[in-house]
């Protein structure tokens, strides 16, 4: 009468994800992209090991899409300079390796890409946890009299 509970749970999860995306900072959005790519790679690896070829292909394609259309597309090569250029090359490498893993059913490549994504995610999280450094020249002086009268 009301449809399957699985569809309801899926809709609830989708709303939760959409809410998370809307409320997330740009830094958190990149972490979410890394998480999505990692889940897709792990799913592809699991399906590869179990011989489920169609699902393996879907998962690996999703990982490639997240890397190319999310992580790679978010790079600002002008502002990011050499770091952005290096990340672009690394993302291109990962996508090509995932394609090879899919074609050759190579679990070692999948594990390699999982390791790279995990390392990048951890580094990105460490950057986000570091307090921002504000030059002293950018901090406006505060007078005690202004605070007392406020």
PDB file of C-alpha atoms in Angstrom:
ATOM      1  CA  UNK A   1       0.000   0.000   0.000  1.00  0.00           C
ATOM      2  CA  UNK A   2       2.733   2.499   0.924  1.00  0.00           C
ATOM      3  CA  UNK A   3       5.619   0.954  -1.033  1.00  0.00           C
ATOM      4  CA  UNK A   4       8.598  -0.881   0.274  1.00  0.00           C
ATOM      5  CA  UNK A   5      10.340   0.205   3.451  1.00  0.00           C
ATOM      6  CA  UNK A   6      13.619  -0.035   1.552  1.00  0.00           C
ATOM      7  CA  UNK A   7      12.511   2.786  -0.731  1.00  0.00           C
ATOM      8  CA  UNK A   8      11.511   4.857   2.295  1.00  0.00           C
ATOM      9  CA  UNK A   9      14.866   4.300   3.953  1.00  0.00           C
ATOM     10  CA  UNK A  10      16.610   5.178   0.705  1.00  0.00           C
ATOM     11  CA  UNK A  11      14.638   8.412   0.427  1.00  0.00           C
ATOM     12  CA  UNK A  12      15.442   9.269   4.037  1.00  0.00           C
ATOM     13  CA  UNK A  13      19.162   8.651   3.421  1.00  0.00           C
ATOM     14  CA  UNK A  14      19.039  10.803   0.278  1.00  0.00           C
ATOM     15  CA  UNK A  15      17.486  13.706   2.194  1.00  0.00           C
ATOM     16  CA  UNK A  16      20.137  13.321   4.895  1.00  0.00           C
ATOM     17  CA  UNK A  17      22.899  13.396   2.298  1.00  0.00           C
ATOM     18  CA  UNK A  18      21.407  16.412   0.532  1.00  0.00           C
ATOM     19  CA  UNK A  19      21.152  18.243   3.851  1.00  0.00           C
ATOM     20  CA  UNK A  20      24.776  17.398   4.640  1.00  0.00           C
ATOM     21  CA  UNK A  21      25.912  18.708   1.267  1.00  0.00           C
ATOM     22  CA  UNK A  22      23.982  21.975   1.599  1.00  0.00           C
ATOM     23  CA  UNK A  23      25.318  22.589   5.111  1.00  0.00           C
ATOM     24  CA  UNK A  24      28.909  21.528   4.394  1.00  0.00           C
ATOM     25  CA  UNK A  25      31.866  23.845   4.056  1.00  0.00           C
ATOM     26  CA  UNK A  26      33.955  23.592   0.877  1.00  0.00           C
ATOM     27  CA  UNK A  27      36.543  21.670   2.899  1.00  0.00           C
ATOM     28  CA  UNK A  28      33.927  19.184   4.114  1.00  0.00           C
ATOM     29  CA  UNK A  29      32.611  18.734   0.559  1.00  0.00           C
ATOM     30  CA  UNK A  30      36.058  17.566  -0.571  1.00  0.00           C
ATOM     31  CA  UNK A  31      36.161  15.109   2.345  1.00  0.00           C
ATOM     32  CA  UNK A  32      32.747  13.836   1.253  1.00  0.00           C
ATOM     33  CA  UNK A  33      34.086  13.327  -2.289  1.00  0.00           C
ATOM     34  CA  UNK A  34      37.023  11.327  -0.919  1.00  0.00           C
ATOM     35  CA  UNK A  35      34.587   9.271   1.176  1.00  0.00           C
ATOM     36  CA  UNK A  36      32.389   8.592  -1.841  1.00  0.00           C
ATOM     37  CA  UNK A  37      35.343   7.585  -3.999  1.00  0.00           C
ATOM     38  CA  UNK A  38      36.639   5.273  -1.265  1.00  0.00           C
ATOM     39  CA  UNK A  39      33.245   3.612  -0.824  1.00  0.00           C
ATOM     40  CA  UNK A  40      32.995   3.109  -4.596  1.00  0.00           C
ATOM     41  CA  UNK A  41      36.516   1.635  -4.803  1.00  0.00           C
ATOM     42  CA  UNK A  42      35.863  -0.721  -1.885  1.00  0.00           C
ATOM     43  CA  UNK A  43      32.532  -1.738  -3.411  1.00  0.00           C
ATOM     44  CA  UNK A  44      34.240  -2.387  -6.755  1.00  0.00           C
ATOM     45  CA  UNK A  45      36.895  -4.472  -5.017  1.00  0.00           C
ATOM     46  CA  UNK A  46      34.257  -6.506  -3.191  1.00  0.00           C
ATOM     47  CA  UNK A  47      32.314  -7.135  -6.416  1.00  0.00           C
ATOM     48  CA  UNK A  48      35.534  -7.954  -8.258  1.00  0.00           C
ATOM     49  CA  UNK A  49      36.402 -10.604  -5.672  1.00  0.00           C
ATOM     50  CA  UNK A  50      32.897 -12.087  -5.744  1.00  0.00           C
ATOM     51  CA  UNK A  51      32.748 -12.177  -9.549  1.00  0.00           C
ATOM     52  CA  UNK A  52      29.818  -9.760  -9.849  1.00  0.00           C
ATOM     53  CA  UNK A  53      30.998  -8.101 -13.062  1.00  0.00           C
ATOM     54  CA  UNK A  54      28.077  -5.685 -13.680  1.00  0.00           C
ATOM     55  CA  UNK A  55      28.190  -4.267 -10.142  1.00  0.00           C
ATOM     56  CA  UNK A  56      31.998  -4.117 -10.243  1.00  0.00           C
ATOM     57  CA  UNK A  57      31.784  -1.999 -13.386  1.00  0.00           C
ATOM     58  CA  UNK A  58      29.183   0.327 -11.863  1.00  0.00           C
ATOM     59  CA  UNK A  59      31.221   0.852  -8.707  1.00  0.00           C
ATOM     60  CA  UNK A  60      34.473   1.520 -10.550  1.00  0.00           C
ATOM     61  CA  UNK A  61      32.704   3.882 -12.957  1.00  0.00           C
ATOM     62  CA  UNK A  62      31.287   5.756  -9.979  1.00  0.00           C
ATOM     63  CA  UNK A  63      34.756   6.060  -8.425  1.00  0.00           C
ATOM     64  CA  UNK A  64      36.141   7.421 -11.699  1.00  0.00           C
ATOM     65  CA  UNK A  65      33.274   9.924 -11.970  1.00  0.00           C
ATOM     66  CA  UNK A  66      33.860  11.167  -8.430  1.00  0.00           C
ATOM     67  CA  UNK A  67      37.580  11.546  -9.061  1.00  0.00           C
ATOM     68  CA  UNK A  68      37.191  13.242 -12.462  1.00  0.00           C
ATOM     69  CA  UNK A  69      33.989  15.258 -12.015  1.00  0.00           C
ATOM     70  CA  UNK A  70      34.375  16.008  -8.320  1.00  0.00           C
ATOM     71  CA  UNK A  71      37.927  16.037  -7.020  1.00  0.00           C
ATOM     72  CA  UNK A  72      39.669  16.904 -10.266  1.00  0.00           C
ATOM     73  CA  UNK A  73      37.054  19.424 -11.378  1.00  0.00           C
ATOM     74  CA  UNK A  74      37.293  21.251  -8.038  1.00  0.00           C
ATOM     75  CA  UNK A  75      40.978  22.058  -8.506  1.00  0.00           C
ATOM     76  CA  UNK A  76      41.829  25.715  -9.052  1.00  0.00           C
ATOM     77  CA  UNK A  77      45.084  25.431 -10.967  1.00  0.00           C
ATOM     78  CA  UNK A  78      45.561  29.182 -11.068  1.00  0.00           C
ATOM     79  CA  UNK A  79      45.300  29.655  -7.290  1.00  0.00           C
ATOM     80  CA  UNK A  80      46.677  26.226  -6.383  1.00  0.00           C
ATOM     81  CA  UNK A  81      49.782  26.455  -8.545  1.00  0.00           C
ATOM     82  CA  UNK A  82      52.103  23.449  -8.546  1.00  0.00           C
ATOM     83  CA  UNK A  83      50.130  21.592  -5.853  1.00  0.00           C
ATOM     84  CA  UNK A  84      46.957  21.735  -7.944  1.00  0.00           C
ATOM     85  CA  UNK A  85      48.890  20.634 -11.041  1.00  0.00           C
ATOM     86  CA  UNK A  86      50.346  17.665  -9.139  1.00  0.00           C
ATOM     87  CA  UNK A  87      46.943  16.687  -7.757  1.00  0.00           C
ATOM     88  CA  UNK A  88      45.459  16.914 -11.256  1.00  0.00           C
ATOM     89  CA  UNK A  89      48.123  14.494 -12.519  1.00  0.00           C
ATOM     90  CA  UNK A  90      47.525  12.162  -9.578  1.00  0.00           C
ATOM     91  CA  UNK A  91      43.744  12.161 -10.137  1.00  0.00           C
ATOM     92  CA  UNK A  92      44.309  11.452 -13.842  1.00  0.00           C
ATOM     93  CA  UNK A  93      46.615   8.570 -12.893  1.00  0.00           C
ATOM     94  CA  UNK A  94      44.055   7.127 -10.457  1.00  0.00           C
ATOM     95  CA  UNK A  95      41.268   7.240 -13.042  1.00  0.00           C
ATOM     96  CA  UNK A  96      43.443   5.503 -15.638  1.00  0.00           C
ATOM     97  CA  UNK A  97      44.497   2.853 -13.114  1.00  0.00           C
ATOM     98  CA  UNK A  98      40.866   2.226 -12.118  1.00  0.00           C
ATOM     99  CA  UNK A  99      39.974   1.720 -15.772  1.00  0.00           C
ATOM    100  CA  UNK A 100      42.826  -0.790 -16.099  1.00  0.00           C
ATOM    101  CA  UNK A 101      41.729  -2.545 -12.897  1.00  0.00           C
ATOM    102  CA  UNK A 102      38.222  -2.860 -14.289  1.00  0.00           C
ATOM    103  CA  UNK A 103      39.404  -4.273 -17.614  1.00  0.00           C
ATOM    104  CA  UNK A 104      41.897  -6.717 -16.093  1.00  0.00           C
ATOM    105  CA  UNK A 105      40.051  -7.576 -12.854  1.00  0.00           C
ATOM    106  CA  UNK A 106      43.189  -6.509 -11.000  1.00  0.00           C
ATOM    107  CA  UNK A 107      42.619  -6.336  -7.245  1.00  0.00           C
ATOM    108  CA  UNK A 108      46.149  -5.047  -6.629  1.00  0.00           C
ATOM    109  CA  UNK A 109      45.374  -1.875  -8.566  1.00  0.00           C
ATOM    110  CA  UNK A 110      42.164  -1.406  -6.592  1.00  0.00           C
ATOM    111  CA  UNK A 111      44.110  -1.689  -3.335  1.00  0.00           C
ATOM    112  CA  UNK A 112      46.693   0.790  -4.652  1.00  0.00           C
ATOM    113  CA  UNK A 113      43.994   3.365  -5.443  1.00  0.00           C
ATOM    114  CA  UNK A 114      42.309   2.765  -2.095  1.00  0.00           C
ATOM    115  CA  UNK A 115      45.634   3.549  -0.406  1.00  0.00           C
ATOM    116  CA  UNK A 116      46.153   6.734  -2.419  1.00  0.00           C
ATOM    117  CA  UNK A 117      42.622   7.983  -1.710  1.00  0.00           C
ATOM    118  CA  UNK A 118      42.957   7.168   1.987  1.00  0.00           C
ATOM    119  CA  UNK A 119      46.263   9.023   2.225  1.00  0.00           C
ATOM    120  CA  UNK A 120      44.872  12.069   0.419  1.00  0.00           C
ATOM    121  CA  UNK A 121      41.758  12.068   2.610  1.00  0.00           C
ATOM    122  CA  UNK A 122      43.826  11.927   5.796  1.00  0.00           C
ATOM    123  CA  UNK A 123      46.044  14.754   4.572  1.00  0.00           C
ATOM    124  CA  UNK A 124      43.029  16.834   3.613  1.00  0.00           C
ATOM    125  CA  UNK A 125      41.504  16.251   7.067  1.00  0.00           C
ATOM    126  CA  UNK A 126      44.777  17.283   8.733  1.00  0.00           C
ATOM    127  CA  UNK A 127      44.752  20.529   6.765  1.00  0.00           C
ATOM    128  CA  UNK A 128      41.180  21.210   7.879  1.00  0.00           C
ATOM    129  CA  UNK A 129      42.025  20.563  11.527  1.00  0.00           C
ATOM    130  CA  UNK A 130      44.900  23.061  11.498  1.00  0.00           C
ATOM    131  CA  UNK A 131      43.934  26.516  12.730  1.00  0.00           C
ATOM    132  CA  UNK A 132      44.034  29.248  10.135  1.00  0.00           C
ATOM    133  CA  UNK A 133      46.989  31.570  10.435  1.00  0.00           C
ATOM    134  CA  UNK A 134      45.968  35.209  10.330  1.00  0.00           C
ATOM    135  CA  UNK A 135      48.774  37.725   9.858  1.00  0.00           C
ATOM    136  CA  UNK A 136      48.978  40.224  12.708  1.00  0.00           C
ATOM    137  CA  UNK A 137      48.602  43.042  10.188  1.00  0.00           C
ATOM    138  CA  UNK A 138      45.102  41.736   9.305  1.00  0.00           C
ATOM    139  CA  UNK A 139      43.866  41.875  12.900  1.00  0.00           C
ATOM    140  CA  UNK A 140      42.186  45.152  13.782  1.00  0.00           C
ATOM    141  CA  UNK A 141      43.219  46.628  17.129  1.00  0.00           C
ATOM    142  CA  UNK A 142      40.522  46.483  19.784  1.00  0.00           C
ATOM    143  CA  UNK A 143      40.214  49.220  22.374  1.00  0.00           C
ATOM    144  CA  UNK A 144      39.070  48.250  25.814  1.00  0.00           C
ATOM    145  CA  UNK A 145      36.804  51.296  25.902  1.00  0.00           C
ATOM    146  CA  UNK A 146      34.952  49.923  22.845  1.00  0.00           C
ATOM    147  CA  UNK A 147      34.376  46.614  24.631  1.00  0.00           C
ATOM    148  CA  UNK A 148      33.183  48.260  27.859  1.00  0.00           C
ATOM    149  CA  UNK A 149      30.682  50.503  26.107  1.00  0.00           C
ATOM    150  CA  UNK A 150      29.286  47.674  24.004  1.00  0.00           C
TER     151      UNK A 150
END
